């Protein structure tokens, strides 16, 4: 396994690899003479790279793309933005990396708004286009025309005199993605409790209301591990003071104790913009950019000065037992609100506004990882970019189209990102249930009730359905923890689009609304008002997760169900836990092994480790369809069930 670096011209100094963790795979320098198909030149715009793209070779990636999936023949501009309106490349987390069905991919080491044109036709291209007929319908006129000849792929890096390209050549598409993640420092090491359910309270809640909500969860026996406090915990939040609001939280220490005693881990909302009333403000002035956002400083988190001040300031919060932070609004908005810093901003590190915009979320997050020290977390951030797979932070959005959220789930895995299709309000009971179905089958089960007075299921009269789904999430925790272990050690994304596994199967090329959840499960979420949906299952035999119905893959099926369509691969030993309300250091999961079809020789892995702090103590336990006892403090086998 090796990644190749080609240096073109003289690259800039402040680029993503300067700030990223150490690669876990070897990097081999390659001279341009060995990449005969690749051409580059300096233009008035910056540096232009061109190479051919074979017909039929499909392109995916570019980060968290909510509006598009297969990117072949598309133009993508890598620009962070909170409100993408179409498939342009704008995103909370755009990434200058793409992967192809031929099993190779390229990462462009730049913090510029790089433009990728994924297969265009040049005048010099030997086109074989036949005479095209006159079209009258708009949909026909503007329909995508597939090229049957090699097109030209261009990478246009503005303002620079050179760039490093990293070329990943995998055995297949998934291998290529794994290589990119290993190059990024490997997949993240998440806390065990982070895979439980997270509920964020109304932003105006005071300590009494927060405690009431916590007690309500425990009384109703709805599993919840993490309670999130939104902006209202601070005396000032837009921009942030990072200081407790004395009216809403006069007894925050006692509140923390009570929450801890009920088994909750607390996550605090924060922003990277520092309000004049904050004790950090004056000290941060020399380490901040020259423009403000919401009257707040924008700290340059690439400087030691800004990092040290932040880490020091958070010591008290850490001593209270804060387990995670939600790092909001580091993406910036250009289409709505217009709050961000200008591209001409100057930062003490020497970055301009464009570079810092691409790196802001990542650098802020790195600072907060320092705050956490040895404690593991799974927290939230609203902007990320290149080389981010090693950070235990999940992306989220204020947008709310359910289908776009599902597209985010399958897209994030192409570029080393995690995404939660969070649930907030719902139009109807059905809408709520469908959304919660999707979120429990994602990397983070997040109910973000930041503008709701109560749990969103109460007035929709579906508490029992939602409780069952949140319990199902708890049943899936050990299985998902194993998937995260594969992410950490092998770079394999825990959730990924079907095309990653089956690039040779053309049926998967446009399939954004189905995804692998771990190695053995395919999820095909449904949205409200859908009575049924088409599900494609790859070659092989599959079983319905809820009804045990058998399917012969390599075909599409019409599925009608009130449950979420979920399928388990034949030959799987699936470990499901008896749901617990929340996870503690000494939680032992009671496991039932569900054996689907012929499981002779099949094993399921269970990861036994500390789960709360970073430690090199992981034991990989292997269980099979006959395992009745396992020596482990984390797992015990309750029973074995066979699904014939
Ligand atoms: C938004 C964020 C929401 C919520 C809100 C509170 O920017 O995306 O999830 O935290 O701020 O003001």
XYZ file of C-alpha atoms and ligand atoms in Angstrom:
656
model
C 0.000 0.000 0.000
C 1.495 3.290 -1.001
C 0.447 6.751 -1.947
C 2.316 8.780 -4.525
C 3.099 12.468 -4.246
C 3.685 14.522 -7.347
C 4.972 18.037 -6.768
C 3.986 20.501 -9.467
C 5.754 23.885 -9.478
C 6.357 25.483 -6.075
C 3.539 24.688 -3.642
C 2.312 27.098 -0.988
C 3.445 26.600 2.576
C 0.082 26.789 4.372
C -1.703 23.712 3.078
C -3.807 20.964 4.741
C -0.917 18.487 5.190
C 0.961 21.063 7.267
C -1.733 20.768 9.931
C -2.809 17.139 9.550
C -1.930 14.095 11.672
C 0.887 11.834 10.533
C 0.077 9.535 7.625
C -0.311 5.883 8.509
C 0.884 4.790 5.087
C 4.081 5.347 3.234
C 4.228 8.237 0.781
C 6.382 7.740 -2.315
C 7.494 10.816 -4.254
C 6.887 10.460 -7.982
C 8.341 12.711 -10.612
C 6.029 14.194 -13.233
C 7.936 12.275 -15.940
C 6.391 9.102 -14.535
C 2.867 10.442 -14.861
C 2.796 10.813 -18.628
C -0.931 11.487 -18.897
C -0.826 14.381 -16.473
C -0.102 17.920 -17.694
C 0.097 21.154 -15.796
C 0.721 24.788 -16.540
C 0.707 28.154 -14.887
C -2.218 30.315 -15.969
C -3.310 33.836 -15.083
C -5.755 32.172 -12.631
C -3.224 29.929 -10.867
C -2.167 26.355 -11.547
C -4.034 24.159 -13.992
C -3.738 20.357 -14.052
C -5.240 18.230 -16.828
C -5.501 14.484 -17.402
C -7.873 12.137 -19.251
C -10.909 10.461 -17.737
C -12.019 7.218 -19.353
C -15.649 6.900 -20.420
C -17.562 4.907 -17.831
C -15.134 5.768 -15.045
C -17.384 7.377 -12.450
C -16.286 10.080 -10.015
C -17.384 10.480 -6.354
C -16.328 12.437 -3.294
C -15.508 16.124 -2.679
C -16.686 15.900 0.911
C -20.144 16.215 2.365
C -22.198 16.823 -0.758
C -25.886 17.079 0.155
C -27.068 17.979 -3.352
C -25.279 15.520 -5.618
C -23.768 12.048 -5.625
C -22.166 10.802 -8.852
C -19.982 13.750 -9.850
C -18.821 12.622 -13.302
C -18.957 15.514 -15.802
C -19.764 17.993 -13.008
C -18.000 21.160 -11.938
C -17.232 21.305 -8.208
C -15.791 24.272 -6.365
C -14.394 23.419 -2.964
C -15.838 26.239 -0.896
C -17.103 25.954 2.697
C -20.672 27.154 2.980
C -23.502 26.599 5.447
C -26.289 26.828 2.889
C -25.495 24.957 -0.321
C -28.386 25.380 -2.715
C -27.370 23.015 -5.489
C -24.688 20.572 -6.586
C -21.904 23.136 -7.010
C -19.413 21.880 -4.445
C -20.374 24.358 -1.710
C -20.702 22.437 1.506
C -20.276 22.504 5.271
C -17.344 20.219 4.593
C -15.980 20.302 1.053
C -12.877 18.171 0.477
C -10.410 18.413 -2.442
C -10.358 14.640 -2.856
C -12.213 12.397 -5.295
C -12.257 8.677 -5.965
C -13.219 6.787 -9.110
C -14.792 3.421 -9.875
C -11.486 2.428 -11.536
C -10.036 2.430 -8.005
C -7.817 5.484 -8.061
C -8.255 8.906 -6.525
C -6.471 12.222 -6.115
C -6.097 14.551 -3.153
C -5.094 18.137 -3.911
C -3.123 19.552 -1.004
C -4.509 23.061 -1.046
C -6.591 25.312 1.198
C -7.757 27.284 -1.855
C -11.226 27.115 -3.391
C -10.053 24.515 -5.899
C -12.276 23.941 -8.941
C -12.623 20.422 -10.317
C -14.144 19.814 -13.736
C -14.826 16.097 -13.710
C -14.686 15.227 -17.409
C -15.268 18.023 -19.918
C -14.755 18.020 -23.665
C -11.954 20.172 -25.088
C -11.728 21.292 -28.692
C -8.713 19.020 -29.007
C -10.674 16.027 -27.635
C -11.377 13.422 -30.324
C -15.135 13.512 -29.910
C -17.299 10.925 -31.629
C -20.595 12.599 -30.836
C -23.285 11.680 -33.312
C -25.696 14.246 -34.757
C -27.967 15.278 -31.885
C -31.677 15.519 -32.385
C -33.631 18.638 -31.622
C -35.075 18.496 -28.104
C -38.106 20.430 -26.920
C -38.545 19.539 -23.240
C -36.416 21.437 -20.730
C -35.511 18.184 -18.973
C -34.259 16.790 -22.306
C -32.428 19.925 -23.371
C -30.456 20.063 -20.154
C -30.159 16.326 -19.551
C -26.671 15.096 -18.803
C -25.005 13.714 -21.914
C -22.676 10.835 -21.222
C -19.457 10.902 -23.243
C -18.457 7.716 -25.020
C -14.876 8.968 -25.449
C -12.172 10.000 -22.950
C -12.868 13.462 -21.581
C -10.532 15.890 -19.847
C -10.466 16.197 -16.086
C -9.169 19.545 -14.890
C -8.057 20.772 -11.490
C -7.804 24.528 -11.279
C -6.030 25.779 -8.145
C -6.399 29.556 -7.891
C -3.641 31.985 -6.820
C -0.836 29.422 -6.532
C 2.435 28.709 -8.308
C 2.413 25.042 -7.481
C 0.675 22.246 -5.655
C 1.257 18.739 -4.347
C -1.044 16.050 -5.692
C -1.415 12.795 -3.770
C -2.417 9.890 -5.946
C -4.028 6.827 -4.406
C -4.080 3.658 -6.463
C -6.107 1.031 -4.683
C -6.920 -2.568 -5.492
C -10.464 -1.295 -5.841
C -12.536 1.761 -4.982
C -12.983 0.932 -1.287
C -9.275 0.251 -0.912
C -8.553 3.666 -2.408
C -10.847 5.341 0.156
C -9.192 3.364 2.970
C -5.802 4.598 1.744
C -6.971 8.199 1.796
C -8.207 7.718 5.379
C -4.966 6.068 6.476
C -3.051 8.881 4.828
C -5.228 11.253 6.915
C -4.057 9.522 10.108
C -6.581 6.663 10.137
C -10.240 6.622 11.118
C -11.223 8.157 14.447
C -11.256 6.491 17.820
C -14.725 7.200 19.212
C -15.944 6.933 22.779
C -18.239 3.976 23.355
C -20.956 6.187 24.872
C -20.758 8.490 21.838
C -22.596 5.819 19.865
C -25.581 6.047 22.229
C -28.360 8.618 21.819
C -27.705 12.357 21.997
C -30.473 14.832 22.864
C -29.913 18.579 22.624
C -32.152 20.741 24.834
C -33.943 23.973 23.938
C -31.410 26.776 23.648
C -33.166 28.857 26.312
C -33.444 26.112 28.933
C -32.161 27.007 32.384
C -30.606 24.482 34.765
C -33.973 23.525 36.241
C -35.438 22.783 32.808
C -32.350 20.813 31.781
C -32.613 18.680 34.919
C -36.330 18.145 34.336
C -35.616 16.948 30.819
C -32.915 14.594 32.116
C -35.253 13.172 34.739
C -37.960 12.746 32.123
C -35.683 10.584 29.983
C -34.864 8.351 32.920
C -38.452 8.169 34.136
C -39.777 7.247 30.689
C -36.875 4.826 30.248
C -35.944 6.278 26.880
C -32.241 5.533 26.345
C -30.090 8.651 26.285
C -26.349 8.963 26.868
C -25.588 12.579 26.065
C -27.409 15.800 26.872
C -26.421 18.815 24.824
C -26.663 22.380 26.130
C -27.182 24.919 23.374
C -26.085 28.628 23.311
C -28.072 29.583 26.442
C -25.471 28.206 28.845
C -23.273 31.185 27.979
C -23.692 34.795 29.065
C -23.316 35.752 25.411
C -23.342 33.370 22.495
C -23.411 35.151 19.128
C -20.420 35.660 19.405
C -19.412 33.485 22.353
C -18.280 34.560 25.831
C -17.399 31.005 26.977
C -18.699 31.965 30.415
C -21.775 30.581 32.259
C -24.926 32.652 32.214
C -25.484 33.493 35.872
C -29.268 33.780 35.576
C -29.932 30.558 33.700
C -27.175 28.516 35.370
C -26.475 29.923 38.848
C -25.706 26.411 40.176
C -23.983 24.861 37.187
C -21.624 22.775 39.346
C -24.481 21.095 41.192
C -26.342 20.653 37.902
C -23.354 18.811 36.464
C -23.158 16.536 39.492
C -26.829 15.660 39.202
C -26.572 14.957 35.476
C -23.499 12.814 36.051
C -25.282 10.850 38.738
C -28.072 10.137 36.287
C -25.514 8.772 33.823
C -25.571 11.694 31.376
C -22.522 13.006 29.595
C -22.791 16.735 28.883
C -21.946 18.353 25.565
C -21.662 22.153 25.281
C -22.422 24.331 22.264
C -19.664 26.762 21.346
C -18.666 29.015 18.523
C -15.220 30.001 17.333
C -16.045 33.730 17.437
C -15.050 35.461 20.680
C -17.277 38.184 22.132
C -15.786 41.427 23.583
C -17.233 40.497 27.003
C -15.264 37.236 27.057
C -12.239 37.019 29.381
C -10.426 35.617 26.342
C -10.991 38.652 24.129
C -8.081 40.954 25.016
C -5.593 38.105 25.284
C -6.629 36.744 21.899
C -6.227 40.007 19.986
C -2.642 39.286 18.820
C -3.701 35.795 17.670
C -6.785 36.741 15.662
C -7.721 37.810 12.154
C -8.285 41.471 11.292
C -12.058 41.135 10.691
C -14.777 40.310 13.206
C -17.831 38.060 12.886
C -20.903 38.891 14.995
C -18.701 41.446 16.736
C -16.396 38.613 17.779
C -12.733 37.910 17.138
C -11.832 35.096 14.788
C -8.926 33.371 16.556
C -6.207 31.932 14.379
C -6.252 28.401 15.735
C -3.090 27.515 13.838
C -1.114 29.665 16.301
C 0.133 28.220 19.583
C -1.005 31.394 21.319
C -4.692 30.990 20.431
C -4.615 27.257 21.172
C -2.994 27.669 24.570
C -5.452 30.371 25.636
C -8.404 28.212 24.630
C -7.073 25.096 26.318
C -6.349 26.994 29.537
C -9.771 28.617 29.540
C -11.505 25.238 29.180
C -9.756 23.652 32.155
C -12.610 24.522 34.508
C -15.223 23.104 32.135
C -13.195 19.925 31.813
C -12.925 19.600 35.580
C -16.730 19.776 35.753
C -16.800 16.781 33.446
C -17.783 18.181 30.031
C -17.525 15.258 27.607
C -17.866 16.991 24.270
C -18.335 20.269 22.440
C -20.473 21.249 19.486
C -18.383 23.606 17.359
C -20.904 25.685 15.507
C -20.862 28.043 12.541
C -17.232 27.628 11.537
C -18.452 27.125 7.957
C -19.689 30.646 7.198
C -22.601 31.605 5.004
C -22.608 33.401 1.691
C -26.111 32.670 0.409
C -28.061 33.530 3.546
C -27.132 35.733 6.471
C -23.765 36.701 4.992
C -21.899 36.159 8.212
C -18.298 35.191 7.802
C -14.956 36.918 7.418
C -13.881 38.268 4.003
C -11.399 36.476 1.748
C -9.042 39.452 2.083
C -8.816 38.904 5.869
C -5.315 38.575 7.235
C -4.425 36.125 9.972
C -1.272 36.118 12.139
C -0.128 32.788 10.671
C 0.078 34.429 7.259
C -3.126 32.841 5.953
C -5.620 34.930 4.056
C -9.388 34.606 4.493
C -9.743 31.984 1.758
C -7.148 29.651 3.281
C -8.409 30.128 6.820
C -12.000 29.554 5.706
C -10.969 26.120 4.400
C -9.127 25.213 7.602
C -11.127 26.970 10.330
C -13.297 24.033 11.481
C -10.382 21.593 11.479
C -8.060 23.886 13.435
C -10.774 24.809 15.961
C -11.529 21.112 16.422
C -7.838 20.246 16.896
C -7.698 22.845 19.669
C -10.714 21.289 21.373
C -9.150 17.816 21.056
C -6.264 19.240 23.107
C -8.864 20.394 25.645
C -10.134 16.802 25.933
C -6.673 15.353 26.490
C -6.866 11.583 27.070
C -10.666 11.511 27.218
C -12.432 10.025 24.223
C -15.454 11.740 22.744
C -17.810 11.778 19.821
C -18.825 15.376 19.317
C -20.045 17.740 16.602
C -18.607 20.312 14.246
C -20.185 22.239 11.368
C -17.170 22.636 9.137
C -14.422 20.267 8.134
C -12.287 19.781 5.090
C -9.302 17.787 3.956
C -7.732 14.895 5.900
C -10.304 14.816 8.692
C -10.968 11.100 9.215
C -9.058 10.840 12.492
C -11.266 13.338 14.325
C -14.180 11.978 16.396
C -16.480 14.770 15.248
C -19.707 14.459 13.275
C -21.043 17.057 10.837
C -24.602 18.421 10.985
C -26.638 21.133 9.306
C -29.441 23.651 9.679
C -30.823 22.470 6.344
C -33.548 19.893 6.776
C -34.583 18.120 3.586
C -34.785 14.471 4.585
C -33.630 13.177 1.198
C -30.634 15.524 1.182
C -29.817 14.273 4.681
C -29.867 10.672 3.432
C -27.620 11.656 0.533
C -25.243 13.094 3.131
C -25.082 9.744 4.909
C -23.890 7.852 1.842
C -21.691 10.686 0.516
C -19.692 11.487 3.661
C -17.903 8.136 3.591
C -16.132 8.892 0.283
C -13.943 11.559 1.902
C -13.189 10.630 5.505
C -16.165 12.417 7.062
C -18.950 11.526 9.497
C -22.430 12.994 9.119
C -25.580 12.846 11.204
C -29.017 13.311 9.592
C -30.140 14.947 12.839
C -33.818 15.067 13.820
C -35.468 18.305 14.899
C -39.166 19.035 14.410
C -41.432 17.018 12.129
C -44.398 17.800 9.920
C -46.272 14.726 11.063
C -45.914 11.593 13.116
C -44.870 9.700 10.016
C -42.215 12.308 9.193
C -40.786 12.040 12.703
C -40.699 8.250 12.715
C -39.063 8.111 9.261
C -36.420 10.649 10.312
C -35.635 8.855 13.565
C -35.383 5.573 11.633
C -32.707 7.175 9.470
C -30.759 8.746 12.321
C -30.510 5.574 14.422
C -28.917 3.907 11.386
C -26.239 6.598 11.046
C -22.947 7.260 12.819
C -24.531 9.510 15.447
C -28.070 9.235 16.794
C -28.846 12.919 17.299
C -32.107 14.605 18.291
C -31.410 18.331 18.085
C -34.383 19.899 19.919
C -32.728 23.291 20.196
C -35.980 25.133 19.407
C -38.432 22.638 20.917
C -39.911 22.900 24.399
C -40.372 19.174 24.651
C -39.276 15.884 23.124
C -40.584 16.034 19.544
C -42.474 12.748 19.847
C -44.704 13.851 22.730
C -47.129 15.980 20.730
C -46.927 13.567 17.788
C -48.227 10.806 19.984
C -45.600 8.249 19.001
C -43.479 7.875 22.126
C -43.534 4.083 22.013
C -42.377 3.921 18.372
C -39.540 6.372 19.013
C -38.528 4.645 22.236
C -38.303 1.344 20.348
C -36.066 2.983 17.722
C -33.768 4.547 20.309
C -33.564 1.137 21.983
C -32.714 -0.444 18.655
C -29.878 2.059 18.405
C -28.556 0.826 21.761
C -28.793 -2.757 20.495
C -26.579 -1.785 17.552
C -23.818 -0.111 19.610
C -21.403 -3.110 19.842
C -21.776 -3.823 16.097
C -21.166 -0.159 15.260
C -18.221 0.047 17.643
C -16.600 -2.793 15.685
C -17.208 -0.884 12.439
C -15.446 2.117 13.992
C -12.547 -0.123 14.983
C -12.169 -1.107 11.301
C -12.242 2.597 10.479
C -9.494 3.383 12.971
C -7.212 0.503 12.036
C -7.907 -0.051 8.321
C -9.498 3.240 7.269
C -12.761 1.541 6.263
C -15.673 4.008 6.650
C -18.304 2.642 9.067
C -21.075 3.865 6.747
C -20.574 3.923 2.988
C -22.383 4.002 -0.345
C -22.969 0.701 -2.146
C -20.780 1.766 -5.063
C -17.714 1.690 -2.773
C -18.154 -2.081 -2.426
C -19.532 -2.821 -5.895
C -17.985 -0.376 -8.397
C -18.288 -2.959 -11.169
C -22.071 -3.150 -10.645
C -23.546 -0.255 -12.647
C -26.800 -0.552 -10.681
C -25.019 1.001 -7.712
C -23.602 4.013 -9.548
C -26.532 6.347 -8.866
C -27.598 4.714 -5.617
C -27.353 7.506 -3.054
C -30.372 6.498 -0.987
C -29.015 3.165 0.248
C -25.848 2.502 2.186
C -23.820 -0.075 4.052
C -24.032 0.292 7.813
C -20.999 -1.685 8.989
C -20.003 -4.709 6.925
C -23.189 -6.781 6.932
C -26.182 -4.440 6.851
C -27.718 -2.421 4.020
C -30.081 0.396 4.986
C -32.576 1.960 2.577
C -34.354 4.758 4.496
C -37.801 5.997 3.597
C -39.218 9.496 3.950
C -42.736 10.571 4.958
C -45.424 10.124 2.299
C -43.528 7.275 0.649
C -45.808 4.264 0.721
C -43.152 1.996 -0.686
C -39.732 2.266 -2.280
C -37.438 0.438 -4.641
C -34.485 -1.259 -3.002
C -31.545 -2.699 -4.914
C -29.613 -5.497 -3.255
C -26.219 -6.611 -4.618
C -25.494 -10.196 -5.713
C -25.938 -12.807 -2.977
C -28.651 -13.635 -0.506
C -30.133 -11.116 1.912
C -32.595 -11.185 4.809
C -35.059 -8.542 5.956
C -33.846 -7.356 9.374
C -37.338 -6.985 10.826
C -39.211 -9.832 9.142
C -36.483 -12.337 8.240
C -37.768 -12.446 4.643
C -35.254 -13.832 2.137
C -34.140 -11.930 -0.988
C -32.019 -13.023 -3.934
C -29.687 -10.085 -4.686
C -28.564 -8.656 -8.021
C -32.062 -7.245 -8.437
C -34.333 -4.446 -7.268
C -37.463 -4.983 -5.179
C -40.454 -2.847 -4.338
C -40.648 -2.760 -0.552
C -43.661 -1.614 1.448
C -43.112 -1.321 5.175
C -43.707 0.868 8.210
C -40.261 -0.194 9.424
C -37.111 1.135 7.826
C -35.988 -1.241 5.071
C -32.863 -2.907 6.469
C -31.218 -6.048 5.091
C -28.610 -8.413 6.488
C -26.185 -10.329 4.290
C -26.583 -14.101 4.372
C -23.726 -15.733 6.277
C -23.666 -13.003 8.922
C -23.391 -13.523 12.664
C -24.910 -10.276 13.905
C -24.307 -9.368 17.558
C -27.164 -7.321 19.009
C -27.152 -6.085 22.602
C -30.005 -5.989 25.060
C -30.574 -2.208 25.171
C -29.270 -0.308 28.196
C -30.393 3.217 29.116
C -26.874 4.615 28.948
C -23.305 3.342 28.830
C -20.926 3.414 31.765
C -17.279 2.398 32.091
C -18.271 -0.986 33.458
C -21.292 -1.643 31.248
C -21.436 -5.255 30.151
C -23.495 -5.836 27.031
C -25.713 -8.894 26.947
C -25.391 -10.134 23.388
C -27.730 -12.191 21.248
C -26.084 -13.650 18.158
C -28.421 -13.582 15.167
C -27.191 -16.063 12.558
C -28.450 -15.433 9.038
C -28.424 -18.316 6.552
C -25.388 -20.561 6.414
C -22.953 -19.120 8.958
C -20.463 -21.965 8.909
C -17.014 -20.414 9.273
C -18.466 -16.923 9.827
C -17.269 -14.821 12.736
C -18.423 -11.579 14.312
C -15.866 -9.331 15.963
C -16.524 -7.599 19.264
C -14.119 -4.934 20.485
C -13.336 -4.911 24.163
C -11.522 -1.808 25.337
C -11.699 0.956 27.894
C -14.090 2.886 25.650
C -13.873 6.121 27.653
C -10.178 7.066 27.494
C -7.575 6.518 24.796
C -5.647 3.363 25.621
C -3.851 0.704 23.613
C -5.911 -2.003 25.250
C -8.248 -3.197 22.513
C -8.941 -6.922 22.402
C -10.677 -8.242 19.319
C -13.009 -11.046 20.391
C -14.224 -13.425 17.732
C -17.560 -15.128 18.183
C -19.322 -17.566 15.872
C -22.639 -19.349 15.567
C -21.692 -21.703 18.408
C -20.161 -19.272 20.884
C -22.051 -19.441 24.151
C -19.452 -18.049 26.482
C -16.871 -15.388 25.971
C -14.281 -14.274 28.467
C -14.832 -10.570 28.596
C -15.746 -7.789 30.997
C -17.598 -5.979 28.216
C -19.674 -8.731 26.616
C -21.606 -11.792 27.637
C -23.525 -14.076 25.265
C -27.202 -14.450 26.100
C -28.377 -16.671 23.280
C -28.002 -17.673 19.658
C -30.877 -17.248 17.224
C -30.927 -18.737 13.745
C -32.695 -17.144 10.829
C -32.879 -19.899 8.195
C -27.207 26.786 14.679
C -26.938 25.295 14.757
C -28.110 24.661 15.470
C -28.266 25.279 16.828
C -28.411 26.791 16.711
C -28.489 27.455 18.053
O -26.187 27.422 14.044
O -26.771 24.733 13.492
O -27.930 23.266 15.567
O -27.173 24.951 17.623
O -27.326 27.314 15.988
O -28.508 28.847 17.937
